[in-house]
Amino acid sequence: SQNTRLTQLGPPSKMASSSSRPGSAAGEATTGKCEIMLCNETSVGRGPRSNLSLCSGHLAADVERVRLLRVDTEARIAALRAGLGDFEPRRQRMASDVRELEVVFDSLEAELDAWRVDIVDSARGRYESLSSKIAACKHVVGYAEAIRAADRSGDYRRVYELAAQVEPTLELLNPSDGSGESGEGGGFMADRGNLTDICSAVRNARYLLDRQMSPLAGDRPASAPPVELRRTLRNLGGEIECLAVCSNTAGFHCSAAGGSRLVAKGASEAQRPLGPACLFVSYDLNERSHHLLVIELPSGQRHRLDAEIDWSLPISDLHCDSSAQRLYISQGEDGCTVVSLSGNVLHKINANSLEHKLGAASAVVSGRDQLFLLDGKEKRLLGIDKSDYSVSADFDLGNFFTGRPWMGGLAISGSRVLVADKGGRSVHKVCSLTGRLIASYPTAGAADSPQLQRPTGLAVDSRGVVCVSDSWGQTVQLFLADGSTVHVLGIDGQPGGGEGQFDGPQGVGLLEPDPLSGQRLLYVADWRNQAVKEFQLY
């Protein structure tokens, strides 16, 4: 580095001579001919620059070059000397800035801790308040039978006493005048639906902080977009639809020459370990391709994944559980097949194996302990235990899915599941614990909300940024929990094959972080362009 070079430059008195020959002073007596090619004059001295025995003419020229070097060096040193007076004040200011930055970040850290306490305490307070109200509600409900018994026996005095005892609690839980502690009317009844997505908002704060801090760190200018195209993987052998990202390929191998199927451990001499990450891509049914395409990352080398599934049926979704090294292949009414990264079938999820009604496995996503399977035919979201593939939850989504039962992809963020509603041109956020609707996008209150035409693929990064492909709108939209748009990739309503265009974007997936670079990468299956586009999220 430049600093290293400067520190290695010693004081002039200690610097070694550049001459490798003794007696290099200009004009030092020498014998013989001038060492310049084609010059036969007698040498009169050794050149100070060339260190050659030179004749008088060549020696004078060599000395002149040294003189010019001296003049230039002195001029440059003089310029540095003239500016030296400014350097020290600048250094002092920079030292002060560094100290101030440390103080500011300490203050910011303390403020974040304070916000954490305030927000968590507020959420905990609401939780405890609701818990106490539920307990009170259960207690009040117990009065109903006693009141009915007193009424049946004609003991109206007892009815009055019981009603009077329970009235204060009833008024608190469900005010008769519509007022309540929440300030929104309805008391306990209002609290049941007063759900806010605090966790997603806090996650989004990380994105906003990234956007604010990156220019200050010199990483990117403030005007730079939050997502940029890195490359396009073309000529994939046909129109592609679904896409899954795998960040853990340890123990799996491929042909050193490429083009062969993936295999598990026990590589032969002709095989090598698979790259650190890969994409699994499905083809359109009309392509009649009886395999999945595997794209190694970052090399882009292609392989195939064979699996014993019914290739005459369309694949509606792909999802990879990287930690478990399992790939989930959804095929509608045929259910969902679980395979290893080498294509070995591990389990078949259908109505028979679940011992539960399943109309059509439209999409699948993996959480920490559960799979979530979208039944597009019945408009239901099933929670499935990953250890034994038993049904652990069954939520009816029909109350907020509108129009025809066209359902797209799934994504998971914390305890929230996002569902693409193709028919309703919306994305719904659902609580994975209760099945209750938290929000729908685009939101009515956000002026810049994306106008979705046919939301298809979904992915959510660790900062809560939602990425949704719009296969009819020819875009990929990025938005936050409040519905505000982060960025739009592609040109709305204009299909094309250019670098900034899509022609039927379908599946999307996130590699976060990339095992090699640590970057946050978004992949989009570009259907008719027969390509996968790789973007970097900032």
Coordinates of C-alpha atoms in Angstrom, one line a residue:
S1 CA 0.0 0.0 0.0
Q2 CA 1.0 3.6 -0.3
N3 CA 1.3 4.0 3.4
T4 CA 3.6 1.0 3.6
R5 CA 5.8 2.4 0.9
L6 CA 6.0 5.7 2.7
T7 CA 7.0 4.1 6.0
Q8 CA 9.7 2.1 4.2
L9 CA 11.3 5.3 2.7
G10 CA 14.1 6.1 5.1
P11 CA 15.8 9.5 5.6
P12 CA 18.1 10.6 2.8
S13 CA 21.3 9.9 4.7
K14 CA 20.4 6.3 5.2
M15 CA 19.1 5.5 1.7
A16 CA 21.2 3.1 -0.2
S17 CA 22.8 4.2 -3.5
S18 CA 21.1 2.9 -6.6
S19 CA 24.5 2.3 -8.2
S20 CA 25.6 -1.3 -8.5
R21 CA 29.0 -0.3 -9.7
P22 CA 31.8 1.4 -7.8
G23 CA 32.8 4.9 -8.8
S24 CA 29.5 6.2 -10.3
A25 CA 30.2 9.9 -9.9
A26 CA 29.7 11.9 -13.1
G27 CA 32.8 12.4 -15.0
E28 CA 34.8 9.7 -13.1
A29 CA 37.7 8.6 -15.3
T30 CA 37.2 5.5 -17.3
T31 CA 39.0 3.7 -20.0
G32 CA 37.8 2.2 -23.2
K33 CA 35.0 3.0 -25.6
C34 CA 31.6 4.6 -24.9
E35 CA 29.1 1.9 -24.0
I36 CA 26.2 3.4 -26.0
M37 CA 25.4 1.2 -28.9
L38 CA 27.0 2.2 -32.2
C39 CA 29.2 4.9 -30.5
N40 CA 32.9 4.4 -31.0
E41 CA 34.1 7.5 -29.1
T42 CA 36.4 7.2 -26.2
S43 CA 34.7 7.2 -22.8
V44 CA 35.5 10.1 -20.5
G45 CA 33.4 9.2 -17.5
R46 CA 30.5 7.2 -16.0
G47 CA 27.0 8.5 -16.4
P48 CA 25.2 9.3 -13.1
R49 CA 21.8 8.1 -14.5
S50 CA 22.8 5.2 -16.8
N51 CA 25.8 4.1 -14.9
L52 CA 27.5 3.4 -18.2
S53 CA 31.0 4.5 -19.5
L54 CA 30.2 7.4 -21.8
C55 CA 31.9 9.7 -24.2
S56 CA 31.7 13.4 -23.6
G57 CA 28.6 14.0 -25.6
H58 CA 26.6 11.1 -24.1
L59 CA 27.9 12.0 -20.6
A60 CA 26.6 15.6 -21.0
A61 CA 23.2 14.3 -22.0
D62 CA 23.1 11.9 -19.1
V63 CA 24.1 14.6 -16.6
E64 CA 21.4 16.9 -18.1
R65 CA 18.7 14.2 -17.4
V66 CA 19.8 14.0 -13.8
R67 CA 19.7 17.8 -13.6
L68 CA 16.2 17.9 -14.9
L69 CA 15.2 15.1 -12.5
R70 CA 16.7 17.2 -9.6
V71 CA 14.7 20.3 -10.7
D72 CA 11.5 18.3 -11.0
T73 CA 12.1 16.6 -7.6
E74 CA 12.9 20.0 -5.9
A75 CA 9.7 21.5 -7.4
R76 CA 7.5 18.7 -6.2
I77 CA 9.1 18.8 -2.7
A78 CA 8.6 22.6 -2.7
A79 CA 4.9 22.0 -3.5
L80 CA 4.6 19.6 -0.7
R81 CA 6.4 22.0 1.6
A82 CA 4.0 24.7 0.6
G83 CA 1.0 22.5 1.4
L84 CA 2.4 21.1 4.6
G85 CA 0.9 23.9 6.6
D86 CA -2.6 22.7 5.6
F87 CA -1.9 19.0 6.3
E88 CA -1.6 19.3 10.1
P89 CA -4.8 21.3 10.7
R90 CA -6.6 18.8 8.4
R91 CA -5.2 15.9 10.4
Q92 CA -6.3 17.5 13.6
R93 CA -9.8 18.0 12.2
M94 CA -9.9 14.3 11.1
A95 CA -8.8 13.1 14.5
S96 CA -11.6 15.2 16.0
D97 CA -14.1 13.8 13.5
V98 CA -13.1 10.2 14.4
R99 CA -13.5 10.9 18.1
E100 CA -16.9 12.5 17.4
L101 CA -18.0 9.6 15.3
E102 CA -17.2 7.2 18.1
V103 CA -19.3 9.4 20.5
V104 CA -22.2 9.6 18.0
F105 CA -22.2 5.8 17.4
D106 CA -22.1 5.2 21.2
S107 CA -25.1 7.6 21.5
L108 CA -26.9 5.8 18.6
E109 CA -26.3 2.4 20.3
A110 CA -27.6 3.7 23.5
E111 CA -30.6 5.2 21.7
L112 CA -31.3 1.9 19.9
D113 CA -31.1 0.1 23.3
A114 CA -33.6 2.7 24.7
W115 CA -35.9 2.2 21.7
R116 CA -35.6 -1.6 22.2
V117 CA -36.6 -1.3 25.8
D118 CA -39.5 1.0 24.9
I119 CA -40.9 -1.1 22.0
V120 CA -40.4 -4.5 23.7
D121 CA -41.9 -3.2 27.0
S122 CA -44.8 -1.7 25.1
A123 CA -45.4 -5.0 23.2
R124 CA -45.0 -7.0 26.5
G125 CA -47.5 -4.6 28.2
R126 CA -50.1 -5.1 25.5
Y127 CA -49.5 -8.9 25.7
E128 CA -50.0 -8.9 29.5
S129 CA -53.0 -6.6 29.3
L130 CA -54.6 -8.9 26.7
S131 CA -53.8 -11.9 28.9
S132 CA -55.4 -10.4 31.9
K133 CA -58.5 -9.4 29.8
I134 CA -58.7 -13.0 28.5
A135 CA -58.6 -14.3 32.1
A136 CA -61.3 -11.8 33.1
C137 CA -63.4 -12.7 30.1
K138 CA -63.3 -16.4 31.1
H139 CA -64.3 -15.5 34.6
V140 CA -67.2 -13.4 33.3
V141 CA -68.4 -16.2 31.0
G142 CA -68.7 -18.4 34.1
Y143 CA -71.4 -16.1 35.4
A144 CA -73.7 -16.9 32.4
E145 CA -74.8 -20.3 33.7
A146 CA -75.4 -18.9 37.2
I147 CA -77.6 -16.1 35.8
R148 CA -79.5 -18.5 33.6
A149 CA -80.1 -20.8 36.6
A150 CA -81.3 -18.0 38.8
D151 CA -83.6 -16.8 36.0
R152 CA -85.1 -20.4 35.5
S153 CA -85.8 -20.6 39.3
G154 CA -87.5 -17.2 39.2
D155 CA -84.9 -15.7 41.6
Y156 CA -84.8 -12.3 39.9
R157 CA -83.1 -10.7 42.9
R158 CA -80.2 -13.2 42.4
V159 CA -80.2 -12.4 38.7
Y160 CA -79.9 -8.7 39.5
E161 CA -77.1 -9.3 42.0
L162 CA -75.1 -11.4 39.6
A163 CA -75.6 -9.0 36.7
A164 CA -74.5 -6.1 39.0
Q165 CA -71.4 -8.0 40.1
V166 CA -70.3 -8.7 36.5
E167 CA -71.2 -5.2 35.0
P168 CA -67.9 -3.4 35.9
T169 CA -65.9 -6.1 34.2
L170 CA -68.2 -6.2 31.2
E171 CA -67.9 -2.5 30.8
L172 CA -64.2 -2.7 30.9
L173 CA -64.0 -5.5 28.4
N174 CA -66.8 -4.4 26.0
P175 CA -68.0 -0.9 26.8
S176 CA -71.7 -0.3 26.0
D177 CA -71.0 3.3 24.7
G178 CA -68.2 2.1 22.2
S179 CA -65.4 3.6 24.2
G180 CA -62.5 1.7 25.6
E181 CA -58.9 1.7 26.8
S182 CA -57.6 1.3 23.2
G183 CA -59.2 4.6 22.2
E184 CA -60.5 3.0 19.1
G185 CA -63.8 1.7 20.5
G186 CA -64.9 -1.7 21.5
G187 CA -62.5 -2.4 24.4
F188 CA -61.5 -6.1 24.5
M189 CA -63.4 -6.8 21.3
A190 CA -61.4 -4.1 19.4
D191 CA -58.1 -5.5 20.8
R192 CA -58.8 -8.8 19.2
G193 CA -58.4 -7.3 15.7
N194 CA -56.0 -4.4 16.6
L195 CA -52.9 -6.3 15.2
T196 CA -49.8 -4.3 14.2
D197 CA -46.8 -5.7 12.5
I198 CA -44.1 -4.3 14.8
C199 CA -41.5 -7.0 14.0
S200 CA -41.6 -6.3 10.3
A201 CA -41.3 -2.6 10.9
V202 CA -38.2 -3.1 13.1
R203 CA -36.7 -5.4 10.4
N204 CA -37.3 -2.7 7.8
A205 CA -35.3 -0.3 10.1
R206 CA -32.3 -2.3 9.1
Y207 CA -32.9 -1.6 5.5
L208 CA -33.3 2.1 6.1
L209 CA -30.2 2.1 8.2
D210 CA -28.3 0.4 5.4
R211 CA -29.4 3.0 2.9
Q212 CA -28.4 5.8 5.3
M213 CA -25.0 4.4 6.3
S214 CA -23.7 3.0 3.0
P215 CA -22.9 6.4 1.4
L216 CA -21.2 7.5 4.6
A217 CA -19.0 4.4 4.6
G218 CA -18.1 5.2 1.0
D219 CA -19.6 1.9 -0.2
R220 CA -22.2 3.5 -2.6
P221 CA -23.4 7.0 -3.5
A222 CA -26.7 8.0 -1.9
S223 CA -28.3 8.3 -5.4
A224 CA -27.5 4.6 -6.3
P225 CA -30.5 2.3 -6.5
P226 CA -31.0 -0.3 -3.7
V227 CA -30.8 -3.1 -6.2
E228 CA -28.7 -3.6 -9.3
L229 CA -28.4 -6.3 -12.0
R230 CA -25.1 -8.3 -11.8
R231 CA -25.5 -10.7 -14.6
T232 CA -27.9 -12.7 -16.8
L233 CA -27.6 -16.5 -17.1
R234 CA -29.0 -17.2 -20.6
N235 CA -29.6 -20.1 -22.9
L236 CA -31.0 -22.4 -20.3
G237 CA -32.5 -24.8 -22.8
G238 CA -36.2 -23.8 -22.6
E239 CA -38.8 -21.6 -20.9
I240 CA -38.4 -21.7 -17.1
E241 CA -40.8 -21.2 -14.3
C242 CA -40.0 -22.1 -10.7
L243 CA -36.7 -21.4 -8.9
A244 CA -35.2 -22.4 -5.6
V245 CA -31.9 -21.3 -4.0
C246 CA -29.7 -23.6 -2.0
S247 CA -26.9 -22.2 0.2
N248 CA -25.6 -25.6 1.6
T249 CA -24.4 -28.2 -0.9
A250 CA -21.8 -29.8 1.4
G251 CA -21.4 -33.5 0.6
F252 CA -22.9 -33.4 -2.9
H253 CA -20.9 -33.8 -6.1
C254 CA -21.1 -33.2 -9.8
S255 CA -19.2 -34.1 -12.9
A256 CA -16.0 -32.2 -13.3
A257 CA -17.0 -31.7 -17.0
G258 CA -20.5 -30.5 -16.1
G259 CA -23.8 -31.6 -17.7
S260 CA -24.4 -34.7 -15.6
R261 CA -26.7 -35.4 -12.7
L262 CA -25.8 -34.5 -9.1
V263 CA -24.8 -37.3 -6.8
A264 CA -24.4 -37.7 -3.1
K265 CA -21.2 -38.5 -1.1
G266 CA -18.6 -40.8 -2.4
A267 CA -17.3 -38.9 -5.4
S268 CA -15.2 -40.8 -8.0
E269 CA -12.2 -39.4 -9.8
A270 CA -14.5 -38.0 -12.5
Q271 CA -16.5 -36.0 -10.0
R272 CA -15.8 -33.0 -7.8
P273 CA -17.6 -31.3 -4.9
L274 CA -20.5 -29.1 -6.0
G275 CA -20.0 -25.3 -5.6
P276 CA -21.0 -23.7 -2.3
A277 CA -24.4 -22.6 -3.6
C278 CA -26.7 -23.5 -6.5
L279 CA -30.1 -22.8 -8.1
F280 CA -32.7 -25.4 -8.9
V281 CA -34.9 -24.4 -11.9
S282 CA -38.0 -26.1 -13.4
Y283 CA -39.0 -25.9 -17.0
D284 CA -42.4 -25.1 -18.5
L285 CA -44.4 -28.2 -18.9
N286 CA -44.4 -27.7 -22.7
E287 CA -40.7 -28.1 -22.8
R288 CA -41.1 -31.8 -21.9
S289 CA -37.9 -31.8 -19.8
H290 CA -37.9 -34.7 -17.4
H291 CA -35.4 -33.1 -15.0
L292 CA -34.6 -30.0 -13.1
L293 CA -31.8 -27.6 -14.2
V294 CA -29.1 -27.1 -11.6
I295 CA -26.9 -24.0 -11.9
E296 CA -23.8 -23.8 -9.8
L297 CA -23.0 -20.5 -8.1
P298 CA -21.0 -18.5 -8.7
S299 CA -19.5 -20.4 -11.8
G300 CA -22.8 -20.7 -13.6
Q301 CA -22.0 -24.3 -14.7
R302 CA -25.1 -26.3 -15.5
H303 CA -26.1 -29.8 -14.3
R304 CA -29.3 -31.8 -14.1
L305 CA -31.3 -33.2 -11.2
D306 CA -33.3 -36.4 -11.9
A307 CA -36.1 -37.4 -9.5
E308 CA -38.9 -40.0 -9.5
I309 CA -41.8 -37.6 -9.9
D310 CA -44.6 -37.5 -12.5
W311 CA -42.9 -35.3 -15.1
S312 CA -46.2 -35.2 -17.1
L313 CA -47.6 -32.9 -14.5
P314 CA -46.7 -29.2 -14.1
I315 CA -44.5 -28.1 -11.2
S316 CA -46.2 -25.3 -9.4
D317 CA -43.4 -24.4 -6.9
L318 CA -39.9 -25.3 -5.8
H319 CA -38.4 -24.6 -2.4
C320 CA -35.1 -25.7 -0.9
D321 CA -34.5 -26.1 2.8
S322 CA -30.8 -25.5 2.8
S323 CA -30.1 -26.4 6.4
A324 CA -31.8 -29.9 5.9
Q325 CA -30.6 -30.1 2.3
R326 CA -34.1 -31.0 1.1
L327 CA -35.9 -29.9 -2.0
Y328 CA -39.7 -29.6 -2.1
I329 CA -41.4 -30.0 -5.4
S330 CA -45.1 -29.0 -5.5
Q331 CA -47.3 -30.5 -8.2
G332 CA -50.8 -29.4 -7.5
E333 CA -53.2 -32.3 -7.0
D334 CA -50.3 -34.8 -7.0
G335 CA -49.1 -33.2 -3.8
C336 CA -45.5 -32.3 -2.8
T337 CA -42.5 -34.5 -3.2
V338 CA -39.5 -34.2 -0.8
V339 CA -36.2 -35.1 -2.4
S340 CA -32.5 -34.9 -1.5
L341 CA -30.1 -32.6 -3.4
S342 CA -29.2 -35.6 -5.5
G343 CA -32.9 -36.3 -6.4
N344 CA -33.6 -39.3 -4.1
V345 CA -37.2 -39.3 -3.0
L346 CA -37.4 -38.9 0.8
H347 CA -41.2 -38.4 1.3
K348 CA -44.4 -37.8 -0.5
I349 CA -46.8 -35.2 1.0
N350 CA -50.4 -35.8 -0.1
A351 CA -53.8 -36.4 1.4
N352 CA -53.0 -40.0 2.2
S353 CA -49.7 -39.4 3.9
L354 CA -51.1 -36.4 5.9
E355 CA -54.4 -38.2 6.7
H356 CA -55.8 -34.8 6.0
K357 CA -57.7 -33.2 3.2
L358 CA -55.4 -31.7 0.5
G359 CA -56.9 -30.4 -2.7
A360 CA -53.8 -29.1 -4.5
A361 CA -50.2 -28.3 -3.3
S362 CA -49.8 -25.0 -5.0
A363 CA -46.8 -23.7 -3.1
V364 CA -44.5 -24.6 -0.2
V365 CA -42.1 -22.8 2.1
S366 CA -40.0 -24.0 5.0
G367 CA -39.7 -22.4 8.4
R368 CA -37.6 -23.4 11.4
D369 CA -39.8 -26.3 12.6
Q370 CA -42.7 -26.3 10.1
L371 CA -43.4 -26.5 6.4
F372 CA -46.2 -24.3 5.2
L373 CA -48.1 -25.8 2.2
L374 CA -50.6 -23.7 0.3
D375 CA -53.7 -25.6 -0.8
G376 CA -54.7 -23.6 -3.8
K377 CA -57.9 -25.6 -4.5
E378 CA -59.3 -25.4 -1.0
K379 CA -57.8 -21.9 -0.2
R380 CA -56.1 -23.2 2.9
L381 CA -52.7 -22.9 4.5
L382 CA -51.4 -26.1 6.1
G383 CA -48.7 -26.1 8.7
I384 CA -46.7 -29.4 8.6
D385 CA -44.3 -30.6 11.2
K386 CA -40.9 -31.2 9.6
S387 CA -39.9 -34.1 11.9
D388 CA -42.8 -36.4 11.0
Y389 CA -44.8 -34.6 8.3
S390 CA -48.0 -34.4 10.4
V391 CA -50.4 -31.5 10.1
S392 CA -49.9 -29.0 12.9
A393 CA -52.1 -26.2 11.6
D394 CA -54.9 -25.7 9.1
F395 CA -55.9 -22.1 8.3
D396 CA -58.8 -21.1 6.1
L397 CA -57.7 -18.3 3.7
G398 CA -61.0 -18.1 1.8
N399 CA -62.2 -15.0 3.7
F400 CA -59.7 -12.7 2.2
F401 CA -58.8 -14.5 -1.1
T402 CA -61.0 -12.9 -3.8
G403 CA -61.9 -13.9 -7.3
R404 CA -60.7 -17.2 -8.8
P405 CA -58.5 -19.5 -6.7
W406 CA -55.2 -18.6 -8.4
M407 CA -52.5 -18.7 -5.8
G408 CA -48.8 -17.9 -6.3
G409 CA -45.8 -18.4 -4.2
L410 CA -45.2 -18.4 -0.4
A411 CA -42.5 -16.7 1.6
I412 CA -41.8 -16.6 5.4
S413 CA -40.5 -13.9 7.6
G414 CA -40.4 -14.7 11.3
S415 CA -43.8 -15.8 12.4
R416 CA -45.4 -14.3 9.3
V417 CA -46.3 -16.1 6.0
L418 CA -46.7 -14.1 2.8
V419 CA -49.1 -15.5 0.2
A420 CA -49.3 -14.3 -3.5
D421 CA -53.0 -14.0 -4.5
K422 CA -52.9 -14.0 -8.3
G423 CA -56.6 -13.7 -8.8
G424 CA -56.9 -10.9 -6.2
R425 CA -53.8 -9.1 -7.5
S426 CA -52.5 -8.9 -3.9
V427 CA -50.0 -10.2 -1.5
H428 CA -51.4 -11.2 1.9
K429 CA -49.4 -11.4 5.2
V430 CA -50.8 -14.1 7.5
C431 CA -49.9 -14.9 11.1
S432 CA -48.4 -18.4 11.1
L433 CA -49.7 -19.1 14.6
T434 CA -53.3 -18.1 14.2
G435 CA -53.9 -17.8 10.5
R436 CA -55.2 -14.2 11.0
L437 CA -54.7 -11.7 8.2
I438 CA -52.1 -9.0 9.2
A439 CA -51.9 -7.0 6.1
S440 CA -52.6 -7.0 2.3
Y441 CA -50.5 -5.3 -0.4
P442 CA -50.8 -3.0 -2.1
T443 CA -51.9 -1.0 0.9
A444 CA -54.7 1.5 0.4
G445 CA -52.9 4.2 2.3
A446 CA -49.5 4.1 0.4
A447 CA -49.5 6.5 -2.5
D448 CA -46.6 4.7 -4.1
S449 CA -47.9 1.2 -3.6
P450 CA -47.1 -1.2 -6.4
Q451 CA -50.0 -2.0 -8.7
L452 CA -49.8 -5.7 -9.0
Q453 CA -51.3 -7.5 -12.0
R454 CA -50.4 -11.1 -11.4
P455 CA -48.2 -11.6 -8.3
T456 CA -46.4 -14.9 -8.7
G457 CA -43.0 -15.5 -6.9
L458 CA -42.2 -14.3 -3.4
A459 CA -39.1 -13.8 -1.3
V460 CA -38.4 -11.8 1.9
D461 CA -34.9 -10.8 3.0
S462 CA -33.6 -10.6 6.6
R463 CA -34.5 -6.9 6.7
G464 CA -38.1 -7.6 5.8
V465 CA -37.9 -6.3 2.2
V466 CA -40.5 -8.1 0.2
C467 CA -39.7 -9.1 -3.4
V468 CA -42.6 -10.2 -5.6
S469 CA -42.6 -11.0 -9.3
D470 CA -45.5 -9.7 -11.4
S471 CA -45.7 -12.1 -14.4
W472 CA -48.3 -9.9 -16.2
G473 CA -46.9 -6.6 -15.2
Q474 CA -43.4 -7.6 -16.3
T475 CA -41.8 -6.3 -13.2
V476 CA -40.3 -7.4 -9.9
Q477 CA -41.5 -5.1 -7.1
L478 CA -39.7 -4.5 -3.8
F479 CA -41.6 -3.0 -0.9
L480 CA -41.6 -2.6 2.9
A481 CA -44.0 -3.6 5.6
D482 CA -46.0 -0.4 5.3
G483 CA -46.5 -1.0 1.6
S484 CA -44.1 1.7 0.5
T485 CA -42.1 0.9 -2.7
V486 CA -38.4 0.4 -2.4
H487 CA -37.7 -0.3 -6.1
V488 CA -39.3 -1.6 -9.3
L489 CA -37.2 -3.8 -11.6
G490 CA -38.3 -4.0 -15.2
I491 CA -40.7 -1.8 -17.2
D492 CA -44.3 -1.9 -16.2
G493 CA -46.4 -3.7 -18.9
Q494 CA -43.6 -3.9 -21.4
P495 CA -42.1 -7.3 -21.9
G496 CA -38.6 -7.5 -23.5
G497 CA -35.3 -9.3 -23.6
G498 CA -33.1 -6.4 -22.6
E499 CA -31.0 -6.2 -19.5
G500 CA -33.5 -4.0 -17.8
Q501 CA -36.6 -6.0 -18.9
F502 CA -38.5 -9.2 -18.2
D503 CA -40.8 -11.3 -20.3
G504 CA -43.0 -13.1 -17.8
P505 CA -41.0 -13.1 -14.5
Q506 CA -41.9 -16.2 -12.4
G507 CA -40.0 -17.7 -9.5
V508 CA -37.8 -15.6 -7.3
G509 CA -35.2 -16.6 -4.6
L510 CA -32.7 -15.0 -2.3
L511 CA -29.2 -16.1 -1.5
E512 CA -28.4 -14.3 1.8
P513 CA -25.6 -14.2 2.4
D514 CA -23.7 -15.5 -0.6
P515 CA -21.2 -18.0 1.0
L516 CA -18.3 -16.5 -0.9
S517 CA -18.9 -12.8 -1.1
G518 CA -21.3 -12.3 1.8
Q519 CA -23.5 -10.3 -0.5
R520 CA -27.3 -10.4 -0.6
L521 CA -28.4 -11.8 -4.0
L522 CA -31.8 -12.0 -5.7
Y523 CA -32.5 -14.4 -8.5
V524 CA -35.5 -14.1 -10.9
A525 CA -36.7 -16.8 -13.4
D526 CA -37.3 -14.9 -16.6
W527 CA -39.8 -17.2 -18.3
R528 CA -39.9 -16.5 -22.0
N529 CA -36.4 -15.1 -22.1
Q530 CA -35.2 -18.5 -20.9
A531 CA -32.9 -16.8 -18.5
V532 CA -32.2 -16.3 -14.8
K533 CA -31.3 -12.8 -13.7
E534 CA -29.0 -12.2 -10.7
F535 CA -29.4 -8.9 -8.8
Q536 CA -27.5 -7.6 -5.7
L537 CA -29.6 -6.0 -3.0
Y538 CA -27.9 -3.2 -1.0

